[in-house]
Tab-separated table of C-alpha atoms in Angstrom:
chain	number	residue	atom	x	y	z
A	1	UNK	CA	-19.400	-46.793	46.464
A	2	UNK	CA	-22.378	-45.769	44.555
A	3	UNK	CA	-22.927	-47.286	41.174
A	4	UNK	CA	-21.937	-45.179	38.163
A	5	UNK	CA	-24.521	-46.906	36.005
A	6	UNK	CA	-27.465	-44.925	34.471
A	7	UNK	CA	-30.405	-44.107	36.858
A	8	UNK	CA	-32.772	-46.157	34.715
A	9	UNK	CA	-33.988	-49.714	35.446
A	10	UNK	CA	-34.038	-50.772	31.889
A	11	UNK	CA	-31.089	-53.162	32.168
A	12	UNK	CA	-29.044	-51.236	29.711
A	13	UNK	CA	-25.696	-50.415	31.278
A	14	UNK	CA	-23.441	-47.314	31.010
A	15	UNK	CA	-20.841	-49.495	29.335
A	16	UNK	CA	-23.334	-50.292	26.513
A	17	UNK	CA	-24.109	-46.731	26.195
A	18	UNK	CA	-20.459	-45.670	25.982
A	19	UNK	CA	-19.930	-48.426	23.455
A	20	UNK	CA	-22.664	-46.978	21.317
A	21	UNK	CA	-21.170	-43.441	21.790
A	22	UNK	CA	-17.744	-44.641	20.674
A	23	UNK	CA	-18.914	-46.520	17.557
A	24	UNK	CA	-20.501	-43.182	16.735
A	25	UNK	CA	-21.084	-44.104	12.978
A	26	UNK	CA	-23.459	-46.924	14.221
A	27	UNK	CA	-25.632	-44.465	16.250
A	28	UNK	CA	-28.439	-43.102	14.429
A	29	UNK	CA	-30.090	-39.923	15.993
A	30	UNK	CA	-32.912	-40.799	18.258
A	31	UNK	CA	-35.328	-38.341	16.608
A	32	UNK	CA	-38.052	-38.981	19.250
A	33	UNK	CA	-35.725	-37.761	22.176
A	34	UNK	CA	-34.546	-34.820	20.023
A	35	UNK	CA	-37.899	-33.668	19.098
A	36	UNK	CA	-39.134	-34.073	22.615
A	37	UNK	CA	-36.218	-32.160	24.057
A	38	UNK	CA	-36.992	-29.304	21.795
A	39	UNK	CA	-40.912	-29.326	22.084
A	40	UNK	CA	-41.130	-29.859	25.777
A	41	UNK	CA	-38.733	-26.977	26.583
A	42	UNK	CA	-39.786	-24.181	24.323
A	43	UNK	CA	-41.023	-22.076	27.389
A	44	UNK	CA	-37.747	-22.576	29.289
A	45	UNK	CA	-35.325	-20.782	27.020
A	46	UNK	CA	-35.659	-17.156	28.611
A	47	UNK	CA	-32.925	-16.435	31.143
A	48	UNK	CA	-34.098	-14.838	34.340
A	49	UNK	CA	-31.684	-11.865	35.175
A	50	UNK	CA	-32.813	-11.939	38.920
A	51	UNK	CA	-31.629	-15.546	39.238
A	52	UNK	CA	-28.231	-14.903	37.435
A	53	UNK	CA	-27.337	-11.817	39.517
A	54	UNK	CA	-28.549	-13.151	42.886
A	55	UNK	CA	-26.633	-16.418	42.492
A	56	UNK	CA	-23.490	-14.860	41.208
A	57	UNK	CA	-23.591	-12.086	43.801
A	58	UNK	CA	-24.139	-14.554	46.577
A	59	UNK	CA	-21.356	-16.671	45.301
A	60	UNK	CA	-18.878	-13.878	45.208
A	61	UNK	CA	-19.815	-12.486	48.673
A	62	UNK	CA	-19.504	-15.879	50.390
A	63	UNK	CA	-16.215	-16.769	48.312
A	64	UNK	CA	-14.380	-13.584	49.015
A	65	UNK	CA	-15.630	-13.348	52.546
A	66	UNK	CA	-14.368	-16.911	53.232
A	67	UNK	CA	-11.126	-16.147	51.456
A	68	UNK	CA	-10.536	-13.247	53.890
A	69	UNK	CA	-11.432	-15.591	56.751
A	70	UNK	CA	-8.892	-18.148	55.581
A	71	UNK	CA	-6.207	-15.446	55.774
A	72	UNK	CA	-7.279	-13.591	58.974
A	73	UNK	CA	-8.692	-16.193	61.308
A	74	UNK	CA	-6.634	-17.918	63.926
A	75	UNK	CA	-6.419	-21.649	64.312
A	76	UNK	CA	-5.751	-24.214	61.445
A	77	UNK	CA	-9.248	-25.934	61.569
A	78	UNK	CA	-11.119	-22.786	61.213
A	79	UNK	CA	-8.804	-21.624	58.343
A	80	UNK	CA	-9.061	-24.789	56.479
A	81	UNK	CA	-12.977	-24.733	56.741
A	82	UNK	CA	-12.892	-21.035	55.392
A	83	UNK	CA	-10.608	-22.242	52.619
A	84	UNK	CA	-13.031	-25.113	51.670
A	85	UNK	CA	-15.990	-22.660	51.720
A	86	UNK	CA	-13.935	-20.290	49.554
A	87	UNK	CA	-13.012	-22.826	47.034
A	88	UNK	CA	-16.599	-23.932	46.588
A	89	UNK	CA	-18.095	-20.580	46.420
A	90	UNK	CA	-15.578	-19.090	44.059
A	91	UNK	CA	-15.617	-22.320	41.956
A	92	UNK	CA	-19.450	-21.648	41.611
A	93	UNK	CA	-18.846	-18.043	40.655
A	94	UNK	CA	-16.337	-18.866	38.238
A	95	UNK	CA	-18.564	-21.432	36.590
A	96	UNK	CA	-20.722	-18.590	35.306
A	97	UNK	CA	-18.246	-18.156	32.620
A	98	UNK	CA	-19.932	-21.134	30.966
A	99	UNK	CA	-23.285	-19.560	30.987
A	100	UNK	CA	-21.757	-16.270	29.514
A	101	UNK	CA	-20.948	-17.982	26.386
A	102	UNK	CA	-24.458	-19.157	25.653
A	103	UNK	CA	-26.232	-15.991	26.890
A	104	UNK	CA	-27.275	-13.411	24.304
A	105	UNK	CA	-25.723	-10.062	24.985
A	106	UNK	CA	-29.066	-8.458	26.062
A	107	UNK	CA	-30.425	-11.656	28.070
A	108	UNK	CA	-29.101	-10.530	31.510
A	109	UNK	CA	-28.246	-6.630	31.081
A	110	UNK	CA	-24.858	-5.949	32.559
A	111	UNK	CA	-24.052	-9.493	33.575
A	112	UNK	CA	-21.020	-9.856	31.266
A	113	UNK	CA	-19.304	-6.817	32.652
A	114	UNK	CA	-20.405	-7.463	36.158
A	115	UNK	CA	-19.048	-11.153	36.097
A	116	UNK	CA	-15.705	-9.953	34.583
A	117	UNK	CA	-15.239	-7.140	37.248
A	118	UNK	CA	-16.175	-9.499	40.264
A	119	UNK	CA	-14.677	-12.725	39.042
A	120	UNK	CA	-12.968	-12.703	35.735
A	121	UNK	CA	-10.309	-10.002	36.260
A	122	UNK	CA	-9.627	-10.956	40.036
A	123	UNK	CA	-9.200	-14.520	39.286
A	124	UNK	CA	-7.575	-13.879	35.965
A	125	UNK	CA	-10.063	-15.818	33.931
A	126	UNK	CA	-11.700	-13.026	31.774
A	127	UNK	CA	-14.498	-14.115	29.775
A	128	UNK	CA	-12.843	-14.032	26.391
A	129	UNK	CA	-10.808	-17.065	27.435
A	130	UNK	CA	-14.120	-18.935	26.935
A	131	UNK	CA	-16.085	-16.806	24.640
A	132	UNK	CA	-15.376	-18.012	20.876
A	133	UNK	CA	-13.815	-21.177	22.233
A	134	UNK	CA	-16.735	-23.105	23.930
A	135	UNK	CA	-19.154	-22.443	21.047
A	136	UNK	CA	-16.730	-24.603	19.014
A	137	UNK	CA	-17.181	-27.698	21.181
A	138	UNK	CA	-20.854	-27.575	20.458
A	139	UNK	CA	-20.505	-27.715	16.597
A	140	UNK	CA	-21.846	-31.088	15.652
A	141	UNK	CA	-19.229	-31.847	13.099
A	142	UNK	CA	-16.299	-30.597	15.431
A	143	UNK	CA	-17.382	-32.311	18.719
A	144	UNK	CA	-14.999	-35.190	19.742
A	145	UNK	CA	-12.342	-34.578	16.850
A	146	UNK	CA	-9.007	-32.994	16.909
A	147	UNK	CA	-10.634	-29.548	15.985
A	148	UNK	CA	-12.626	-29.617	19.391
A	149	UNK	CA	-10.834	-27.395	21.780
A	150	UNK	CA	-12.543	-29.148	24.718
A	151	UNK	CA	-12.034	-32.741	23.894
A	152	UNK	CA	-9.343	-35.513	24.363
A	153	UNK	CA	-10.014	-39.169	24.180
A	154	UNK	CA	-8.974	-39.531	27.958
A	155	UNK	CA	-10.468	-43.001	28.293
A	156	UNK	CA	-8.351	-44.303	25.552
A	157	UNK	CA	-4.928	-42.679	26.669
A	158	UNK	CA	-2.258	-43.855	29.026
A	159	UNK	CA	-3.240	-44.209	32.699
A	160	UNK	CA	-0.873	-41.419	33.903
A	161	UNK	CA	-2.895	-38.997	31.627
A	162	UNK	CA	-5.552	-38.694	34.349
A	163	UNK	CA	-3.364	-37.456	37.203
A	164	UNK	CA	-1.368	-35.195	34.961
A	165	UNK	CA	-4.615	-33.736	33.803
A	166	UNK	CA	-5.538	-32.629	37.387
A	167	UNK	CA	-1.930	-31.672	38.145
A	168	UNK	CA	-1.839	-29.166	35.416
A	169	UNK	CA	-4.931	-27.493	36.760
A	170	UNK	CA	-3.262	-27.411	40.354
A	171	UNK	CA	-0.607	-25.086	38.779
A	172	UNK	CA	-3.069	-22.929	36.713
A	173	UNK	CA	-2.978	-19.878	38.869
A	174	UNK	CA	0.811	-19.450	38.547
A	175	UNK	CA	0.342	-19.962	34.670
A	176	UNK	CA	-2.261	-17.305	34.470
A	177	UNK	CA	-0.144	-14.834	36.628
A	178	UNK	CA	2.782	-15.348	34.098
A	179	UNK	CA	0.525	-15.129	31.049
A	180	UNK	CA	-1.008	-11.779	32.181
A	181	UNK	CA	1.600	-10.293	34.385
A	182	UNK	CA	4.700	-11.215	32.123
A	183	UNK	CA	3.846	-12.643	28.714
A	184	UNK	CA	0.965	-10.175	27.877
A	185	UNK	CA	2.889	-6.982	28.355
A	186	UNK	CA	5.962	-8.348	26.627
A	187	UNK	CA	4.014	-9.572	23.765
A	188	UNK	CA	3.293	-5.974	22.991
A	189	UNK	CA	6.876	-5.208	22.009
A	190	UNK	CA	7.754	-8.863	20.850
A	191	UNK	CA	5.242	-9.684	17.836
A	192	UNK	CA	6.175	-13.374	17.471
A	193	UNK	CA	5.418	-13.770	21.252
A	194	UNK	CA	2.267	-12.042	20.613
A	195	UNK	CA	1.238	-14.730	18.137
A	196	UNK	CA	2.021	-17.431	20.653
A	197	UNK	CA	0.140	-15.950	23.410
A	198	UNK	CA	-2.985	-15.543	21.353
A	199	UNK	CA	-2.854	-18.918	19.690
A	200	UNK	CA	-1.730	-21.026	22.670
A	201	UNK	CA	-2.488	-19.158	26.129
A	202	UNK	CA	-5.830	-17.314	25.398
A	203	UNK	CA	-8.344	-20.184	25.916
A	204	UNK	CA	-9.590	-22.446	28.650
A	205	UNK	CA	-9.085	-25.661	26.629
A	206	UNK	CA	-7.878	-29.067	27.084
A	207	UNK	CA	-6.772	-30.096	23.630
A	208	UNK	CA	-3.045	-28.966	23.347
A	209	UNK	CA	-3.239	-29.022	19.545
A	210	UNK	CA	-5.833	-26.214	19.462
A	211	UNK	CA	-4.797	-22.871	18.152
A	212	UNK	CA	-6.793	-19.773	18.708
A	213	UNK	CA	-7.513	-16.917	16.249
A	214	UNK	CA	-7.881	-13.275	17.334
A	215	UNK	CA	-11.487	-12.235	16.660
A	216	UNK	CA	-12.441	-9.252	14.823
A	217	UNK	CA	-14.746	-6.243	15.358
A	218	UNK	CA	-16.524	-5.932	18.681
A	219	UNK	CA	-15.261	-9.249	19.978
A	220	UNK	CA	-11.672	-8.046	19.504
A	221	UNK	CA	-12.321	-4.759	21.347
A	222	UNK	CA	-13.947	-6.725	24.140
A	223	UNK	CA	-10.839	-9.033	24.259
A	224	UNK	CA	-8.289	-6.264	24.374
A	225	UNK	CA	-10.178	-4.335	27.220
A	226	UNK	CA	-10.438	-7.393	29.191
A	227	UNK	CA	-6.815	-8.566	28.551
A	228	UNK	CA	-5.528	-5.024	29.534
A	229	UNK	CA	-7.364	-4.966	32.785
A	230	UNK	CA	-6.157	-8.571	33.633
A	231	UNK	CA	-2.810	-7.748	32.845
A	232	UNK	CA	-2.834	-4.530	35.037
A	233	UNK	CA	-4.306	-6.639	37.961
A	234	UNK	CA	-1.647	-9.229	37.500
A	235	UNK	CA	1.240	-7.006	37.287
A	236	UNK	CA	-0.115	-5.039	40.417
A	237	UNK	CA	-0.284	-8.489	42.208
A	238	UNK	CA	3.316	-9.174	41.327
A	239	UNK	CA	4.205	-5.672	42.640
A	240	UNK	CA	2.516	-6.015	45.844
A	241	UNK	CA	3.913	-9.203	46.663
A	242	UNK	CA	7.625	-8.127	45.546
A	243	UNK	CA	7.411	-5.000	47.761
A	244	UNK	CA	5.948	-6.776	50.688
A	245	UNK	CA	2.642	-4.659	50.584
A	246	UNK	CA	0.818	-8.027	50.285
A	247	UNK	CA	2.113	-10.451	52.791
A	248	UNK	CA	3.598	-13.571	51.125
A	249	UNK	CA	1.447	-15.685	53.425
A	250	UNK	CA	-1.873	-14.073	52.294
A	251	UNK	CA	-0.683	-14.392	48.594
A	252	UNK	CA	-0.033	-18.107	48.908
A	253	UNK	CA	-3.248	-18.793	50.943
A	254	UNK	CA	-5.162	-17.061	47.990
A	255	UNK	CA	-3.142	-18.828	45.344
A	256	UNK	CA	-3.947	-22.145	47.068
A	257	UNK	CA	-7.633	-21.441	47.232
A	258	UNK	CA	-7.838	-20.426	43.453
A	259	UNK	CA	-5.908	-23.474	42.748
A	260	UNK	CA	-8.487	-25.570	44.508
A	261	UNK	CA	-11.086	-24.022	42.326
A	262	UNK	CA	-9.230	-25.037	39.218
A	263	UNK	CA	-8.402	-28.593	40.598
A	264	UNK	CA	-12.066	-29.086	41.304
A	265	UNK	CA	-13.302	-27.860	37.861
A	266	UNK	CA	-10.660	-30.145	36.273
A	267	UNK	CA	-12.161	-33.065	38.361
A	268	UNK	CA	-15.557	-32.108	37.044
A	269	UNK	CA	-14.288	-31.890	33.464
A	270	UNK	CA	-12.911	-35.450	33.845
A	271	UNK	CA	-16.636	-36.731	34.231
A	272	UNK	CA	-18.233	-34.265	31.834
A	273	UNK	CA	-17.867	-36.788	29.073
A	274	UNK	CA	-16.907	-40.402	28.698
A	275	UNK	CA	-13.988	-39.310	26.451
A	276	UNK	CA	-14.179	-42.489	24.275
A	277	UNK	CA	-14.436	-41.046	20.789
A	278	UNK	CA	-11.373	-41.147	18.435
A	279	UNK	CA	-11.582	-38.181	15.999
A	280	UNK	CA	-14.759	-39.602	14.459
A	281	UNK	CA	-17.756	-37.287	13.634
A	282	UNK	CA	-20.683	-38.125	15.863
A	283	UNK	CA	-24.370	-37.949	15.693
A	284	UNK	CA	-26.217	-35.716	18.186
A	285	UNK	CA	-27.394	-38.863	19.952
A	286	UNK	CA	-23.841	-40.002	19.987
A	287	UNK	CA	-22.599	-36.887	21.549
A	288	UNK	CA	-25.394	-37.059	24.167
A	289	UNK	CA	-24.393	-40.517	25.036
A	290	UNK	CA	-20.832	-39.482	25.368
A	291	UNK	CA	-21.882	-36.753	27.884
A	292	UNK	CA	-23.012	-37.108	31.462
A	293	UNK	CA	-25.701	-36.001	33.704
A	294	UNK	CA	-25.611	-36.470	37.408
A	295	UNK	CA	-29.315	-35.517	38.329
A	296	UNK	CA	-31.009	-35.803	41.753
A	297	UNK	CA	-31.454	-37.372	44.284
A	298	UNK	CA	-27.778	-36.804	44.904
A	299	UNK	CA	-26.851	-33.473	46.505
A	300	UNK	CA	-23.232	-33.466	46.213
A	301	UNK	CA	-23.185	-32.647	42.461
A	302	UNK	CA	-24.559	-29.208	43.336
A	303	UNK	CA	-21.164	-28.540	44.876
A	304	UNK	CA	-18.933	-30.157	42.264
A	305	UNK	CA	-20.992	-29.668	39.177
A	306	UNK	CA	-22.863	-26.131	39.955
A	307	UNK	CA	-24.509	-23.791	37.730
A	308	UNK	CA	-26.265	-26.529	35.827
A	309	UNK	CA	-23.150	-28.409	34.971
A	310	UNK	CA	-24.572	-31.590	36.542
A	311	UNK	CA	-27.087	-31.602	33.327
A	312	UNK	CA	-24.012	-31.634	31.068
A	313	UNK	CA	-25.515	-34.170	28.584
A	314	UNK	CA	-28.877	-32.326	28.503
A	315	UNK	CA	-26.896	-29.175	28.077
A	316	UNK	CA	-25.517	-30.722	24.809
A	317	UNK	CA	-29.107	-31.499	23.681
A	318	UNK	CA	-30.465	-28.007	24.701
A	319	UNK	CA	-27.474	-25.561	24.706
A	320	UNK	CA	-29.771	-22.492	24.654
A	321	UNK	CA	-31.616	-23.452	27.895
A	322	UNK	CA	-30.387	-21.426	30.886
A	323	UNK	CA	-28.842	-23.222	33.933
A	324	UNK	CA	-31.822	-22.413	36.251
A	325	UNK	CA	-34.131	-24.330	33.807
A	326	UNK	CA	-32.409	-27.550	33.239
A	327	UNK	CA	-33.731	-29.286	36.270
A	328	UNK	CA	-37.353	-28.633	34.980
A	329	UNK	CA	-36.157	-29.634	31.554
A	330	UNK	CA	-34.825	-32.989	32.850
A	331	UNK	CA	-38.024	-33.723	34.898
A	332	UNK	CA	-40.133	-33.104	31.611
A	333	UNK	CA	-37.920	-35.412	29.614
A	334	UNK	CA	-37.877	-38.190	32.236
A	335	UNK	CA	-41.623	-38.104	32.570
A	336	UNK	CA	-42.225	-37.943	28.806
A	337	UNK	CA	-39.667	-40.474	27.518
A	338	UNK	CA	-39.773	-43.092	30.367
A	339	UNK	CA	-37.123	-45.320	31.915
A	340	UNK	CA	-36.524	-47.558	28.715
A	341	UNK	CA	-35.307	-44.266	26.618
A	342	UNK	CA	-32.035	-43.316	25.314
A	343	UNK	CA	-32.267	-40.227	27.442
A	344	UNK	CA	-31.748	-42.378	30.649
A	345	UNK	CA	-28.415	-43.779	29.248
A	346	UNK	CA	-26.514	-40.574	29.954
A	347	UNK	CA	-27.811	-40.253	33.793
A	348	UNK	CA	-25.274	-41.538	36.288
A	349	UNK	CA	-25.177	-41.654	39.957
A	350	UNK	CA	-21.762	-40.470	41.327
A	351	UNK	CA	-18.473	-38.700	40.757
A	352	UNK	CA	-16.675	-41.465	42.264
A	353	UNK	CA	-18.203	-44.094	40.012
A	354	UNK	CA	-17.452	-41.941	36.867
A	355	UNK	CA	-13.668	-41.332	37.948
A	356	UNK	CA	-13.391	-44.994	38.481
A	357	UNK	CA	-14.807	-45.768	35.267
A	358	UNK	CA	-12.405	-43.457	33.511
A	359	UNK	CA	-9.305	-44.875	35.215
A	360	UNK	CA	-10.377	-48.399	34.500
A	361	UNK	CA	-10.813	-47.533	30.747
A	362	UNK	CA	-7.479	-46.005	30.555
A	363	UNK	CA	-5.846	-49.219	31.980
A	364	UNK	CA	-7.994	-51.083	29.680
A	365	UNK	CA	-6.873	-49.091	26.839
A	366	UNK	CA	-3.110	-49.980	27.732
A	367	UNK	CA	-4.026	-53.551	27.792
A	368	UNK	CA	-5.535	-53.335	24.371
A	369	UNK	CA	-2.484	-51.525	23.159
């Protein structure tokens, strides 16, 4: 198994870095790293519309084409191969929801509407499920606390938490069909239910204590349009299956593929951070050390952490840098700061090593308890 220690040869282990991150009050900000990150990447902040559109459209084309293949081809082996390709391609297409939360409205003209039409509505993950939520995760005083919608101290929780975390994602497509095809229309005539739907079932979050507030103004109109479209699609899908117009076999294959994308994303989420903070405010450097980069030379992270997600720690340093510029930003920082820097402590080698580390930490937490 490949080591999960940082890629540097400095002799400081990932365990030491994690300990620093957890004891956040003892981690002063590494201003040299923060200044270097800002100064070396000023020319990388502009999104390239051609890259966004080409990548997303290619992912959608391959994903839906492979989905059709999984349903139509003869032979189990070939169908499974098509399903695997569909999962990877649609997962990549879906991952652009993360970019949408950071893009200025005019940065890539039409991309928000295009992504929602091709990915968000068909997969029942309209962008409002992440817009207005993910930005809270990046607030310095909220990150890693009970107010962070995208954080749980998984490494300090019971060992069964990790498999349960993944199992919940496997059931995600069914939950989304119920949310949009049943709860959403019912909530129009049952006001108390509407409040529950908005607060608890309108965000892609992992913190069960998080409660969402309906936005106002243009953001509210954007939400309602997308929710209406998603609900119409979910009800249509239910009707097509109920009447036999859409064969049950085809529906179940599609459901399994979408479930696969959500499981893959949930596994990626398991290693996006070290998850060792217990509701303490963290410095920028501590937040960086609690996050994970899995940079080259490995190739597999491009499949399980696509659209820049393999540079998640760097993203927390530079949330405004578009995904296609993160590899160059990483190379510049490595050259400038060297192998002895704090920057190297968030760079890891493998998914397997990080998952193993998380599981061991959860067992260690039980022993300490």
